[in-house]
Structures are given as structure tokens and as C-alpha cells.
Amino acid sequence: MIGEVVESRPTGGLWAGFFVVLGLLFGIVFLVAPKKDGWPTVFLPFGIAAGIWLGRDRPTVFRIAEDHLQFEQPTEHMVRFEHLEGVVTSGDREASRTTIQLNHADGVTVIPDRLTVASHELLVFLESKWPRTRSPRIPASLHGYREDQVAKFGEDHIYTFAGRPKMIHRRRSYKGVYAMLGLAAAAVVMGVAGRVTQGNFDDAWMGGGLGVALFGLFIALILFLSGRSLQGDAQAHSGLVITPVGLALVQGDSKGKLRWDEVKAIEYPPVKRMGVTRTANSKHGIGLLVDGAYIVILDYYNRPAPVIYNILCDYWNGGRPA
């Protein structure tokens, strides 16, 4: 993929066109209807269409280089592979279309799902370029274990992963937010138009317009907040050390050490298992099955879960990661 220029495909036009057609149909109905009292409602679908169009995804264009991604649109910037701290996908990482969020030293870069290359191929490439550096930012309780393992096996055979710093997860598209803002604006226009032209129903039109506007603003706020979440302190203070003989973990309330002979299975992503105590309900991460428990290593760390999974499997199977 090196040297390839990747572009995103535009979205939003289809839904905007749908609501424009819906508004035109409303207009035709009220034009031929004998009673035209409800004509101000025509503004609503046009407001939604305008919001979707204004909130449509901007083009994303980037070039894949040996050691970085060079973005040309929507803003010019560079993401070096050595500065990557985490990857978040919006859905199945094996899907041909999924939104990819890159957490890196300079902030967050979101790659949309509609690309000229398959999303999972881009993910595989990024994982092949991911630096396996060791990080000192681990909880103090792991330092002793790590130092002992380094003394026994050498620095090259010990993998240390630190919890990512607090990072905002945000959605790529805000079309829904803009659509609801468009609905709210159109509702105000509808109320004013109804009051001016329908004197007998002025209070009803203003009340109805205000109610729809408040509803649109409320839904817009919910959609906006649902697209952004701030990682908590548990993530920032997590740590994982992987060695030839086992691992040590600090992750919220989950703290302890495991030998490889205690691990019955390693699963990515985690699966549902009956009859065992589960340390976390997240479906994003890596599952470790031990006697009576299912330990989930969450997607908290400064390397992607697939990279950590491969190292775990290599050591669990008695090999040495390359």
C-alpha cells in the first residue's frame, strides 16, 4: 500500500435529496388541497435536508508512506507511525467499511469508512507498521515485576504496554446533529409563518413550533454527546507486562499475575462464556480464560488490541514474538 493515495467517497447527498423530495410532495399536497391550513409544515423536511447537506462529510485524502500517513484533506497534517498510541474502530475490524480513529501524540485523526481501499486492509497495514516500543508509563506496582523479568530474560523479550492517556473518542459524521438543528430552525420558521398567516391558530402554531424546535435541539444534543466520550482515570493508570513466563496486569479493579500454564484460552475479541466470573463486559479487547474466571484485557493500551493479542498468543504457545 506504500505510495497509494486513499480518498473517501462523499456521503449525505441521498438523504438530503430524500427530504427535499418529501418537502416538494408536501407542497404539492397543500397546493391542491381545498384547505391549506397546514402548509407551514412544508418547512420541516426542507430544514432537515439543509441540515444534512451542511453536515455532510468533508472529503478525506491521504497518501501512505513508509513511515507515516500524509493527509491533504480535510486538513494538511502528518501522522507518523512511531507516534501512534491507539486505534479505535466503529465496528467490525474485518469489515470492508468501518470508521478508523487514530490516537496519536498530536491528537486524534478520524478516517471515514467509505474509502477507495478496504478498511480492514488499511488496518492490517497499520498494524504491520506499529512500533513495538516499551513505555515507562506503567503503574508503580508493575515496576518490580518488570525489572525481575528483564533481569531473567533481557529487555528484548519483555513487552510493556501503558494505558493510553485520556483521549476523546468522537464520531466522524455529525449529519444527524445538523439534521436535528435544521429541524429546530425550520420549526421556528414554521411557527412564525403559521402565526402570521393563520390568525385563528396563532397560539397553536407558535406552541407547536416551539415544541418541535426544543425536541430537535434535545435530540441534537444527545447525538452530539453520544459521539464523544472521555476515557476515565482507570485507562490512564492501567498497565500490562508480557513476558516469556506469563503476564502482569493493572486495569481498574483487575490486578494480578498469570503464568502461561494457567491460561486455558486467549480470544480476540472476547466471547460470552457461561459459568465463569467475567472481569469486564466490554466486547472490545482480549479475553483470557482461566479456572473459574474470564479476564478481559480492555482496549486501553498504547498499542492496538490485535498487536497485543499476537504477542500473547506467541508467548502462550511457547514462541518468541519477532
XYZ file of C-alpha atoms in Angstrom, residues 22 29 71 90 113 150 153 164 172 209 224 226 251 283 299 304 308:
17
model
C -40.565 14.862 0.694
C -50.408 18.186 -1.449
C -3.122 13.941 4.956
C -16.558 1.954 14.820
C -15.489 4.274 6.380
C 14.143 -8.067 32.380
C 15.176 -12.768 30.033
C -3.415 5.474 26.800
C -16.650 11.036 12.141
C -43.176 25.274 16.506
C -23.512 15.075 19.801
C -23.111 10.100 22.143
C -6.571 -2.433 34.993
C -16.739 -6.696 23.663
C -8.623 -1.850 24.560
C -3.838 -1.865 19.239
C -1.112 -7.304 21.923
